[in-house]
Amino acid sequence: MQSDNATPLQWFFACPQFIEPLLADELSRCGAESVKIGHAGVQAWGDLRFGYYAMLWSRLASRATLQLAQGFGKNQAELQTLLHSIDWQQHLRPEGTLKVRFFGLNDDIRNTQFGAQWVKDQIGDQFRSQHGIRPSVSNTPDLVVVVNLHKGNASIGIELNQHSLHQRGYRDLDTHAPMRENLAAALLIRAGWPELVVSEAELVALIDPQCAAGTFLIEGALMALDIAPGLLRQHTVAERWLGHDAELWNTLYAEAQDRRVTGLTNAERFEFWGNDRDAAVMAARADWRSINLPAARWTQCSLTTMPAPTIADKALVISNLPFEINANIVTVKPHYDALSAWMASLPPGYRGALFAEAAAPISLTNLFYSKEYRFLNGETESKLYTFERLVQKEHPAIWISDDLANRITKNLRKLKSFIKQRDINAYRVYDMDIPEYAIAVDRYADWLHVQEYAPPKTIDDKVAEQRLQQALLTLPAALGVDPNKIVLKQRRQQKGKSQYEKQGRVEQALTVIEHGVLFKVNLTDYLDTGLFLDHRPIRYWLQQHSKNKKVLNLFCYTGTASVHAAIGGADRVDSVDMSATYLEWAKDNFSLNNLQHDPYRRYRFIQANVLEWLYDCDEYYDLIFLDPPTFSNSKRMQDTFDVQRDHVALIDDAMRVLSPDGTLIFSNNFRKFKLDTEVENKYAVQDYRKQSLPLDFERDPKIHGCWLIKH
């Protein structure tokens, strides 16, 4: 393991995905003899001096692994042979400590935790056979062993960084920052900051108008002032590794200290300015001072009150553009307007870069971006947009669509009397009436629920995204709603239970009214809201026909049809569904309508597999509402359910418990559904699709099918 070994050592330096080419260039500058780009990392060949130097100076790597052996590893026997080919006594004392990081699976090892334990035992056996003792396991070990399995091959190495290389030491590990330090460094490189640093300009500025934790500024200063990231960490290299060359490390460390001193003499050539509208800027300032960087400019104000910058010859303005996947375009546009207006007011020699989630509406800035680069921020798909010139478009995009606004106004005029007569405040106002605006808009009281249809493959993604943004900016004025009360969802063809599954957001529940009946809806937590608006007429039909009847609601969902039946005077209402969540929701809907007091158990809520429950049912009902899902593969069901394949058997089971003069309302929303002729031959069937379609859904007659079936 000597630094002057004629045979170069093999290393693997890990990094975030999409940074690999930048890391490969960096490692070559660090002295690698050769490099090979891999997935989320780079293989490099070089001596120990190279490895130490890279750990000290790399701004992009996350971890550094010295590869010890590579070969076959498709089973335990092959992996054992590879492990025993390594003389572990060259790397670890018998009484030392170790930790194993295990990645991948093979024919015998099907669990990474087991794999790590098994590797530890194999290494321990080698020590025990020669010394009678074995190393112990520790979370702060002398040595970290890394094993990777992939397609029958294995690589075994030791991790020589003592802590993750992205951690510089200027930030508390518990502090939340928008991005890791090595990602910020990669963004600065793509934005052209290193070129500005070495340019002939007398004064160069780095500015972040929304600096938050200040990561861009600190990483940019470390680059400009030639400060090695490894100088800031208390421990960089694994000093308890037996192959550690303390003299070599100390020499490289001292050289880095000398370069830092020299770099700081050039500090007057650079200006660093961080701004934010909240107190996070003070934390960034404290981190800056903790590593003794030269004085910088810190301000706390909104973008609209930003002071003028110092006139620098050249500057880079870089910032993390705020956006969340469920963000409301209407509420972020003022922020984007203010940022782009401020950037466009800067001197001609300034360039810019904005980093954001890939879904962020960058076109709202009305700035011409030169290039875009793909990155991952954690697990979030993101992009960096670079701007060679900070110039706004002479003819910015028109963000209010008169065509869309006029169509919505026309629809509302048509629905006005319909809404009033039926005493409703939850209804559809727009459903892709204009093909360019591929959305459905439903109003729930004073909220809007907007669903985006997947655009045709012939439509460019950027065009589709811009039209969606334009639509969202048009809706508040056209419908008189608060921009903060718009919920956007993307509609895709759903399979199984996904249309009912929780989406993992904060609950936004409100109460709406329909034919005088109150319902709880939730606009955010699920793909659907808890109220199928297109079923409104058939629910009202149930209310009108339920007096003194026994009513059964199968696949009851949130029990809205059951409530209508109860309001209509049903003697008994049974609601059956497999989901406890939706049965609780159904009970809430009963409570909203003062139906919770039920001393005679007229209203029952039954959690069961509907197919099994119906098969075993021995009661009779006068009205049955049967609205099954298109497809179901619930974990609580032994078999899958397909409405086209299984509807005849399902209807037969329902008809078996229907009283002689009763009515089965059969409905489903599978657009290609065809009622089997066997059903029409067995029973009296009335096609009720046209009557069951409300006025606000007449543009989409295939949204559901509905039949009244009698004996």
XYZ file of C-alpha atoms in Angstrom:
711
model
C 0.000 0.000 0.000
C 2.949 2.373 -0.351
C 2.444 5.577 -2.262
C 5.327 4.797 -4.601
C 3.984 1.362 -5.539
C 4.519 0.815 -9.274
C 1.110 -0.847 -9.581
C -1.643 1.771 -9.278
C -4.353 1.130 -6.720
C -7.955 0.929 -7.819
C -10.445 3.319 -6.211
C -14.148 3.999 -6.387
C -15.349 7.500 -5.564
C -19.114 7.734 -5.054
C -21.134 10.846 -5.894
C -24.742 11.866 -6.590
C -26.127 10.674 -9.914
C -25.475 12.932 -12.945
C -22.347 14.408 -11.329
C -20.148 11.538 -12.537
C -18.563 13.340 -15.561
C -17.632 16.330 -13.397
C -16.137 14.035 -10.751
C -14.128 12.170 -13.401
C -12.585 15.483 -14.547
C -11.871 16.455 -10.955
C -10.145 13.136 -10.176
C -8.009 13.473 -13.293
C -6.877 16.895 -12.053
C -6.140 15.274 -8.675
C -3.629 12.964 -10.344
C -5.569 9.845 -11.328
C -3.737 7.793 -13.950
C -7.050 6.851 -15.543
C -10.748 7.103 -14.741
C -13.908 5.253 -15.737
C -17.365 6.708 -15.223
C -19.863 4.408 -13.523
C -23.331 4.742 -11.985
C -23.305 7.241 -9.102
C -19.536 7.219 -9.003
C -16.208 6.987 -10.802
C -13.543 4.281 -10.820
C -10.026 5.712 -10.713
C -6.519 4.286 -10.738
C -3.725 5.939 -8.811
C -1.344 5.515 -5.893
C -2.008 6.283 -2.237
C -0.891 9.855 -2.707
C -3.616 10.325 -5.312
C -6.243 8.788 -3.018
C -5.296 11.016 -0.082
C -5.120 14.099 -2.270
C -8.576 13.376 -3.742
C -10.125 12.904 -0.292
C -8.609 16.204 0.798
C -9.524 18.242 -2.278
C -12.569 16.634 -3.906
C -15.575 18.938 -3.853
C -17.832 16.421 -5.606
C -17.224 12.960 -4.099
C -19.270 11.436 -1.293
C -17.119 8.445 -0.390
C -13.730 6.976 -1.297
C -13.334 3.189 -1.432
C -10.014 1.438 -1.997
C -10.822 -1.701 -3.995
C -9.081 -4.839 -2.666
C -10.578 -7.652 -4.750
C -12.942 -8.215 -7.656
C -14.292 -11.450 -9.059
C -17.195 -13.883 -9.138
C -19.809 -13.647 -6.410
C -22.980 -15.295 -7.641
C -23.201 -17.426 -4.479
C -21.736 -17.683 -0.995
C -18.959 -20.062 -2.065
C -17.630 -17.679 -4.721
C -17.908 -14.681 -2.416
C -16.155 -16.604 0.369
C -13.246 -17.399 -1.962
C -12.941 -13.728 -2.852
C -13.072 -12.621 0.794
C -10.380 -15.123 1.814
C -8.096 -13.948 -1.015
C -7.576 -10.743 0.998
C -5.039 -10.652 3.836
C -7.165 -8.673 6.294
C -4.268 -8.441 8.761
C -2.712 -5.829 6.449
C -5.681 -3.577 7.149
C -6.976 -4.265 10.667
C -5.653 -5.293 14.083
C -7.104 -8.511 15.580
C -8.482 -6.486 18.511
C -9.727 -3.721 16.197
C -13.276 -2.812 15.186
C -15.012 -2.967 11.832
C -18.272 -2.287 10.083
C -19.570 -3.891 6.885
C -21.646 -2.090 4.258
C -23.271 -4.659 1.959
C -25.034 -3.896 -1.333
C -26.812 -6.262 -3.714
C -27.979 -9.883 -3.575
C -26.896 -13.207 -5.042
C -28.265 -16.746 -5.284
C -27.666 -17.454 -1.588
C -27.742 -14.047 0.075
C -31.214 -12.548 -0.241
C -30.950 -9.948 2.505
C -28.302 -7.222 2.815
C -28.376 -7.270 6.611
C -27.643 -10.981 6.569
C -24.971 -10.376 3.938
C -23.193 -7.813 6.124
C -23.267 -10.160 9.131
C -22.012 -13.084 7.040
C -19.090 -11.048 5.623
C -18.152 -9.896 9.136
C -18.067 -13.547 10.269
C -15.880 -14.558 7.323
C -13.335 -11.838 8.141
C -13.539 -12.699 11.846
C -12.847 -16.385 11.126
C -9.604 -15.456 9.375
C -8.402 -13.582 12.474
C -9.594 -16.228 14.908
C -7.787 -19.026 13.066
C -4.475 -17.146 13.335
C -4.787 -15.124 16.547
C -7.562 -16.737 18.572
C -9.502 -13.438 18.685
C -11.568 -11.549 16.176
C -12.402 -7.870 15.570
C -15.642 -6.550 17.041
C -18.369 -4.496 15.407
C -18.651 -0.744 16.033
C -20.509 2.244 14.636
C -17.229 4.184 14.876
C -14.957 1.473 13.483
C -11.276 1.322 12.662
C -12.215 -0.034 9.240
C -15.297 0.036 7.020
C -15.549 -2.898 4.596
C -17.711 -2.402 1.503
C -19.097 -5.331 -0.519
C -20.979 -4.830 -3.790
C -22.762 -7.592 -5.712
C -24.013 -7.044 -9.244
C -25.034 -9.596 -11.891
C -22.960 -12.428 -10.439
C -19.854 -10.317 -9.864
C -18.504 -8.946 -6.607
C -16.167 -6.183 -5.522
C -14.692 -5.847 -2.040
C -13.029 -2.720 -0.709
C -12.380 -0.571 2.318
C -13.779 2.913 2.777
C -10.948 5.296 3.587
C -12.981 8.427 4.269
C -13.760 8.639 7.973
C -16.900 10.698 7.356
C -18.903 11.389 4.209
C -16.866 13.703 2.001
C -19.851 15.951 1.290
C -19.692 17.046 4.947
C -17.269 19.957 5.056
C -17.464 20.667 8.769
C -19.048 24.117 8.660
C -22.575 22.868 9.307
C -24.121 20.935 12.184
C -25.078 17.476 10.930
C -28.616 17.956 12.281
C -29.115 21.178 10.303
C -31.533 20.878 7.400
C -30.198 22.383 4.176
C -31.896 22.443 0.756
C -29.001 20.516 -0.799
C -25.768 18.747 0.047
C -22.479 20.547 -0.278
C -21.114 18.426 -3.121
C -24.290 18.978 -5.152
C -23.919 22.743 -4.651
C -20.314 22.501 -5.843
C -21.397 20.621 -8.972
C -24.043 23.254 -9.715
C -21.485 26.030 -9.368
C -19.201 24.232 -11.820
C -22.009 23.812 -14.363
C -22.969 27.462 -13.865
C -19.459 28.576 -14.842
C -18.168 29.863 -11.503
C -14.660 28.335 -11.886
C -14.235 30.171 -15.219
C -15.144 33.469 -13.574
C -12.671 32.763 -10.740
C -9.735 32.438 -13.147
C -10.866 35.228 -15.465
C -8.921 38.482 -15.745
C -11.747 40.513 -14.172
C -10.594 42.787 -11.346
C -13.708 42.201 -9.231
C -15.834 39.049 -9.419
C -19.065 38.602 -7.442
C -21.089 35.573 -6.370
C -24.643 36.465 -5.388
C -27.488 34.351 -4.035
C -30.683 36.422 -3.572
C -32.426 33.506 -1.783
C -29.443 32.023 0.003
C -31.215 30.052 2.793
C -28.393 27.986 4.356
C -25.792 29.770 2.209
C -24.375 26.598 0.650
C -23.771 28.151 -2.783
C -21.865 31.072 -1.258
C -19.686 28.981 1.043
C -18.822 26.415 -1.636
C -18.163 29.212 -4.118
C -15.832 30.934 -1.647
C -13.912 27.701 -1.002
C -13.354 27.365 -4.759
C -12.364 30.994 -5.276
C -9.970 31.096 -2.327
C -8.396 27.697 -3.070
C -9.459 26.143 0.243
C -9.553 22.341 0.373
C -12.821 20.937 1.794
C -10.775 18.392 3.758
C -9.189 21.192 5.806
C -12.547 21.984 7.369
C -13.331 18.473 8.569
C -11.937 17.378 11.897
C -11.338 13.881 10.507
C -11.139 13.101 6.797
C -9.032 9.963 6.364
C -9.356 6.641 8.238
C -6.251 7.070 10.400
C -6.721 3.742 12.231
C -6.399 1.777 8.977
C -3.130 -0.186 9.226
C -2.111 0.947 5.766
C -2.444 4.615 6.708
C 0.622 6.687 5.798
C 0.541 9.470 8.406
C 3.621 11.190 7.001
C 2.138 11.363 3.509
C -1.203 12.629 4.827
C 0.430 15.291 7.007
C 2.523 16.506 4.072
C -0.537 16.875 1.833
C -2.483 18.508 4.647
C 0.306 21.056 5.235
C 0.421 21.849 1.513
C -3.319 22.470 1.553
C -2.908 24.843 4.517
C -0.263 26.790 2.612
C -2.557 27.069 -0.405
C -5.329 28.353 1.843
C -3.085 31.132 3.165
C -2.120 32.091 -0.377
C -5.712 31.952 -1.563
C -6.910 34.284 1.187
C -4.478 36.949 -0.035
C -6.688 37.225 -3.140
C -9.880 37.720 -1.114
C -10.265 41.384 -2.112
C -10.806 40.296 -5.703
C -14.109 38.618 -4.780
C -17.411 39.795 -3.404
C -19.922 37.393 -1.849
C -23.482 38.526 -1.191
C -26.204 36.446 0.432
C -29.792 37.555 0.896
C -32.948 35.938 2.175
C -36.258 37.227 3.419
C -36.215 35.170 6.627
C -33.792 34.633 9.484
C -32.072 31.682 7.763
C -29.605 34.210 6.378
C -28.260 34.738 9.886
C -27.501 31.019 10.232
C -25.704 31.123 6.884
C -23.687 34.086 8.118
C -22.739 32.183 11.293
C -21.546 29.165 9.265
C -19.523 31.508 7.052
C -17.790 33.045 10.043
C -17.189 29.670 11.725
C -14.594 28.755 9.095
C -12.956 32.197 9.080
C -13.903 33.235 5.570
C -13.354 36.908 4.624
C -16.106 39.465 5.187
C -19.188 39.030 3.033
C -22.368 40.997 2.476
C -25.532 39.693 4.156
C -28.989 41.243 3.786
C -32.445 40.201 4.911
C -35.177 41.559 2.660
C -37.685 40.594 -0.008
C -36.745 40.445 -3.669
C -38.756 43.576 -4.376
C -36.682 45.601 -1.898
C -33.239 44.218 -2.776
C -30.543 46.912 -2.743
C -28.357 47.454 -5.776
C -25.305 45.212 -6.063
C -21.754 46.499 -5.930
C -20.631 47.025 -9.502
C -18.408 44.035 -10.253
C -16.750 43.399 -13.582
C -18.301 39.961 -13.717
C -20.706 38.083 -11.478
C -22.690 34.897 -11.135
C -26.172 35.078 -9.662
C -27.192 31.589 -8.567
C -30.160 30.498 -6.496
C -32.406 27.603 -5.569
C -35.774 28.398 -7.129
C -38.593 27.593 -4.690
C -41.103 25.054 -5.954
C -42.841 21.962 -4.634
C -44.542 19.354 -6.762
C -47.960 20.275 -5.338
C -47.267 24.009 -5.369
C -49.880 26.365 -6.749
C -48.596 28.113 -9.876
C -50.725 31.141 -9.084
C -49.049 31.702 -5.728
C -45.470 31.170 -6.974
C -45.759 33.456 -10.012
C -45.356 36.741 -8.054
C -42.156 35.346 -6.554
C -40.851 34.316 -9.969
C -41.804 37.717 -11.386
C -39.896 39.541 -8.657
C -36.806 37.345 -9.012
C -36.636 37.607 -12.793
C -37.239 41.373 -12.741
C -34.404 41.828 -10.250
C -32.042 39.584 -12.210
C -32.835 41.408 -15.451
C -31.943 44.728 -13.790
C -28.350 43.641 -13.099
C -25.349 44.908 -15.093
C -24.638 43.372 -18.527
C -21.552 41.447 -17.351
C -23.565 39.292 -14.954
C -24.676 35.736 -15.714
C -27.207 33.581 -13.865
C -28.203 30.066 -12.864
C -31.395 28.765 -11.266
C -31.799 25.343 -9.696
C -35.252 23.825 -9.184
C -37.327 20.692 -9.246
C -37.767 19.446 -12.801
C -41.480 20.255 -12.632
C -40.885 23.902 -11.707
C -42.377 26.342 -14.257
C -39.106 27.981 -15.320
C -40.904 29.705 -18.190
C -42.664 31.903 -15.618
C -39.386 33.801 -15.180
C -39.592 35.088 -18.776
C -35.791 34.818 -18.928
C -33.908 33.202 -21.803
C -31.983 30.258 -20.401
C -28.950 29.017 -22.335
C -28.659 25.417 -21.132
C -30.317 22.998 -18.770
C -28.637 20.213 -16.809
C -30.239 17.241 -15.105
C -29.500 16.503 -11.426
C -30.908 14.631 -8.466
C -31.369 16.535 -5.225
C -31.731 13.629 -2.839
C -34.355 11.602 -4.704
C -35.956 14.609 -6.378
C -35.509 15.021 -10.130
C -34.137 18.529 -10.595
C -32.592 20.803 -13.199
C -30.095 23.635 -13.360
C -30.868 26.370 -15.866
C -28.003 28.648 -16.883
C -28.375 32.157 -18.296
C -25.482 33.642 -20.274
C -27.347 36.940 -20.340
C -29.924 38.149 -17.839
C -32.453 39.463 -20.328
C -36.219 39.141 -20.201
C -38.184 38.228 -23.303
C -39.458 41.198 -25.292
C -42.727 39.348 -25.865
C -43.315 37.338 -22.712
C -45.821 34.515 -22.695
C -49.406 35.562 -22.080
C -50.380 33.838 -18.874
C -54.107 34.580 -18.902
C -56.111 32.676 -21.505
C -59.126 34.626 -22.754
C -60.390 31.527 -24.589
C -60.365 29.428 -21.428
C -61.912 32.199 -19.331
C -64.691 32.741 -21.898
C -65.468 29.029 -22.075
C -65.734 28.767 -18.295
C -68.021 31.822 -18.215
C -70.207 30.185 -20.863
C -70.351 26.935 -18.880
C -71.296 28.750 -15.682
C -74.069 30.603 -17.440
C -75.480 27.294 -18.632
C -75.223 25.708 -15.169
C -76.598 28.644 -13.163
C -80.231 27.526 -12.879
C -79.188 23.854 -12.641
C -77.006 24.621 -9.604
C -79.684 26.694 -7.907
C -82.540 24.252 -8.460
C -80.597 21.292 -7.104
C -79.090 23.118 -4.136
C -75.517 22.029 -4.927
C -72.103 23.635 -4.507
C -69.960 20.780 -5.843
C -70.005 20.455 -9.620
C -67.846 20.303 -12.732
C -67.236 23.600 -14.511
C -64.826 22.516 -17.245
C -63.744 19.223 -18.805
C -61.204 19.624 -21.603
C -63.718 21.709 -23.564
C -60.739 23.248 -25.373
C -58.259 20.473 -26.342
C -55.240 22.700 -25.676
C -56.229 22.946 -22.010
C -56.390 19.262 -21.047
C -57.796 19.597 -17.544
C -60.980 18.893 -15.622
C -62.053 21.552 -13.116
C -64.466 20.750 -10.302
C -65.715 23.304 -7.819
C -66.167 22.223 -4.202
C -67.678 25.174 -2.315
C -64.978 27.861 -2.500
C -62.223 25.445 -3.608
C -61.186 24.193 -7.037
C -60.050 20.621 -7.689
C -58.060 20.559 -10.932
C -57.112 17.293 -12.594
C -54.599 17.285 -15.428
C -55.073 14.734 -18.154
C -51.954 13.102 -19.579
C -51.147 15.056 -22.754
C -51.062 13.194 -26.100
C -47.630 11.924 -27.105
C -47.720 14.325 -30.042
C -47.678 17.325 -27.688
C -44.277 18.502 -26.488
C -43.940 18.222 -22.702
C -42.838 21.856 -22.377
C -45.839 23.072 -24.380
C -48.199 20.969 -22.275
C -46.618 22.270 -19.063
C -46.909 25.892 -20.187
C -50.582 25.439 -21.075
C -51.239 23.918 -17.671
C -49.562 26.897 -15.995
C -51.587 29.275 -18.136
C -54.789 27.494 -17.165
C -53.974 27.629 -13.457
C -53.292 31.343 -13.695
C -56.594 31.906 -15.515
C -58.872 29.990 -13.134
C -58.848 32.286 -10.056
C -60.225 35.301 -11.925
C -62.544 33.267 -14.141
C -64.150 31.522 -11.167
C -63.610 34.085 -8.417
C -61.612 31.794 -6.135
C -58.642 32.403 -3.879
C -55.456 31.231 -5.707
C -54.462 29.424 -2.502
C -57.604 27.289 -2.742
C -56.686 25.420 -5.908
C -55.599 21.765 -5.656
C -53.883 20.257 -8.689
C -53.643 16.528 -9.430
C -52.392 14.644 -12.435
C -54.731 12.092 -13.906
C -53.352 8.855 -15.270
C -55.018 5.576 -16.091
C -55.291 3.869 -12.713
C -54.961 0.199 -11.873
C -56.199 -1.674 -8.840
C -56.746 0.394 -5.729
C -54.455 3.264 -6.673
C -57.390 5.589 -7.250
C -58.425 5.058 -3.639
C -55.010 4.950 -1.976
C -53.715 7.692 0.245
C -51.387 10.143 -1.466
C -49.474 11.141 1.677
C -50.350 14.822 1.973
C -51.837 16.948 4.721
C -55.615 16.561 4.932
C -57.713 19.327 3.376
C -61.301 18.385 4.242
C -64.389 20.540 3.765
C -68.157 20.140 3.624
C -70.251 20.482 0.452
C -73.970 20.273 -0.229
C -75.958 18.240 -2.787
C -79.745 18.293 -3.009
C -79.704 19.577 0.565
C -77.492 16.702 1.771
C -74.092 17.438 3.351
C -70.910 15.548 2.495
C -67.326 15.621 3.688
C -64.792 15.789 0.873
C -61.012 15.658 0.991
C -59.234 17.372 -1.891
C -55.639 16.469 -1.117
C -55.108 13.130 0.578
C -56.453 10.818 -2.133
C -56.611 10.783 -5.907
C -60.400 10.987 -5.624
C -62.169 13.364 -3.275
C -64.738 11.096 -1.581
C -67.610 12.264 -3.779
C -68.153 11.091 -7.368
C -69.890 14.128 -8.843
C -71.136 12.281 -11.926
C -73.274 9.971 -9.730
C -75.317 12.864 -8.355
C -78.565 11.990 -10.285
C -78.520 8.346 -9.265
C -77.936 9.280 -5.621
C -80.949 11.592 -5.805
C -82.923 8.772 -7.476
C -82.136 6.618 -4.434
C -83.325 9.345 -2.101
C -86.636 9.573 -3.972
C -87.215 5.783 -4.069
C -85.967 4.627 -0.663
C -88.922 5.427 1.604
C -89.763 2.403 3.789
C -87.286 0.262 1.802
C -84.353 -1.956 2.776
C -81.333 -0.579 0.921
C -77.953 -2.202 0.300
C -74.936 -0.181 -0.872
C -72.137 -2.457 -2.098
C -68.606 -1.088 -2.563
C -70.042 1.854 -0.654
C -66.855 3.988 -0.675
C -67.665 7.021 1.537
C -71.354 6.137 1.851
C -72.777 9.077 -0.089
C -75.484 6.944 -1.745
C -76.289 5.445 1.664
C -76.852 8.922 3.138
C -79.284 9.813 0.356
C -81.182 6.587 0.980
C -81.363 7.332 4.698
C -82.508 10.922 4.056
C -85.157 9.467 1.736
C -86.681 7.507 4.615
C -85.228 4.016 4.170
C -86.179 1.547 6.908
C -82.718 -0.010 6.697
C -79.432 0.918 5.002
C -76.485 -1.482 4.918
C -73.147 -0.146 3.624
C -70.441 -2.679 2.739
C -66.826 -1.943 1.898
C -63.432 -3.503 2.559
C -61.843 -0.222 3.694
C -62.130 0.767 7.335
C -60.997 4.264 6.366
C -63.912 4.781 4.009
C -66.436 3.260 6.368
C -65.349 5.787 9.011
C -65.734 8.489 6.381
C -69.237 7.168 5.639
C -70.093 7.449 9.340
C -68.862 11.072 9.260
C -71.236 11.745 6.368
C -74.139 10.268 8.354
C -73.201 12.470 11.327
C -73.098 15.598 9.136
C -76.758 14.948 8.310
C -77.824 14.217 11.911
C -78.226 10.509 11.202
C -75.710 9.326 13.791
C -78.345 8.559 16.473
C -79.593 5.110 15.431
C -81.172 3.253 18.409
C -82.849 0.685 16.127
C -79.665 -0.127 14.158
C -81.249 1.010 10.917
C -77.846 1.977 9.511
C -75.109 -0.645 9.462
C -71.505 -0.252 8.280
C -69.963 -3.596 7.366
C -66.253 -4.032 6.707
C -65.895 -7.061 4.456
C -64.790 -8.377 1.104
C -67.924 -7.470 -0.844
C -67.751 -10.545 -3.087
C -67.515 -12.953 -0.147
C -70.078 -11.089 1.948
C -72.595 -11.015 -0.883
C -72.109 -14.715 -1.614
C -72.917 -15.556 2.022
C -75.734 -12.998 2.461
C -79.092 -14.509 3.448
C -81.175 -11.308 3.649
C -83.333 -9.582 1.030
C -83.197 -5.939 -0.048
C -85.640 -3.751 -1.962
C -82.949 -1.501 -3.462
C -79.337 -2.411 -4.144
C -76.749 0.075 -5.375
C -73.836 -1.800 -6.970
C -70.962 0.348 -8.224
C -67.854 -1.893 -8.282
C -64.311 -0.783 -9.165
C -63.027 -1.490 -12.637
C -60.306 -3.699 -11.229
C -59.184 -4.695 -7.764
C -56.207 -6.660 -6.475
C -56.415 -5.731 -2.821
C -54.114 -7.620 -0.447
C -57.219 -8.473 1.542
C -58.736 -10.302 -1.455
C -57.610 -13.761 -2.468
C -58.388 -13.182 -6.140
C -58.464 -10.210 -8.457
C -61.712 -8.624 -9.613
C -62.295 -7.429 -13.184
C -65.642 -5.753 -13.811
C -65.893 -6.790 -17.466
C -64.928 -10.374 -16.757
C -66.806 -10.848 -13.488
C -69.903 -8.637 -13.710
C -72.342 -11.400 -14.696
C -71.535 -13.485 -11.612
C -71.585 -10.377 -9.436
C -74.987 -9.283 -10.740
C -76.345 -12.811 -10.274
C -75.238 -12.783 -6.621
C -76.851 -9.371 -6.109
C -80.096 -10.431 -7.794
C -80.250 -13.450 -5.487
C -80.701 -11.132 -2.483
C -82.980 -8.664 -4.310
C -86.661 -8.849 -3.316
C -89.124 -9.879 -6.071
C -90.253 -6.287 -6.700
C -86.867 -4.733 -5.984
C -84.436 -2.804 -8.188
C -80.701 -3.256 -8.633
C -78.857 -0.132 -9.752
C -75.710 -1.378 -11.471
C -73.061 1.179 -12.383
C -69.372 1.312 -13.228
C -66.895 3.734 -14.768
C -65.022 1.416 -17.154
C -65.310 3.345 -20.426
C -65.091 0.232 -22.636
C -67.594 -1.734 -20.560
C -70.262 -3.774 -22.361
C -73.133 -5.358 -20.488
C -73.201 -9.064 -21.246
C -76.280 -10.196 -23.196
C -76.677 -12.972 -20.619
C -77.745 -10.324 -18.110
C -80.323 -8.890 -20.510
C -81.670 -12.372 -21.255
C -82.052 -13.265 -17.552
C -83.489 -10.009 -16.185
C -85.525 -6.933 -17.066
C -82.826 -4.360 -17.838
C -83.360 -0.619 -18.360
C -80.441 1.335 -19.804
C -80.312 4.329 -17.488
C -77.062 5.907 -18.726
C -78.620 9.009 -20.242
C -80.883 9.766 -17.258
C -78.008 9.215 -14.804
C -75.746 11.763 -16.496
C -75.892 15.232 -14.895
C -75.826 18.425 -16.948
C -72.291 19.312 -15.814
C -70.973 16.004 -17.250
C -72.857 15.908 -20.536
C -69.612 16.473 -22.472
C -68.408 13.062 -21.266
C -71.261 10.556 -21.737
C -68.890 7.595 -21.213
C -67.839 8.673 -17.734
C -70.011 5.889 -16.308
C -72.556 3.303 -17.306
C -75.807 2.742 -15.373
C -78.589 0.164 -15.628
C -81.748 -0.506 -13.582
C -82.210 -4.258 -13.298
C -85.325 -6.084 -12.058
C -86.467 -9.688 -11.883
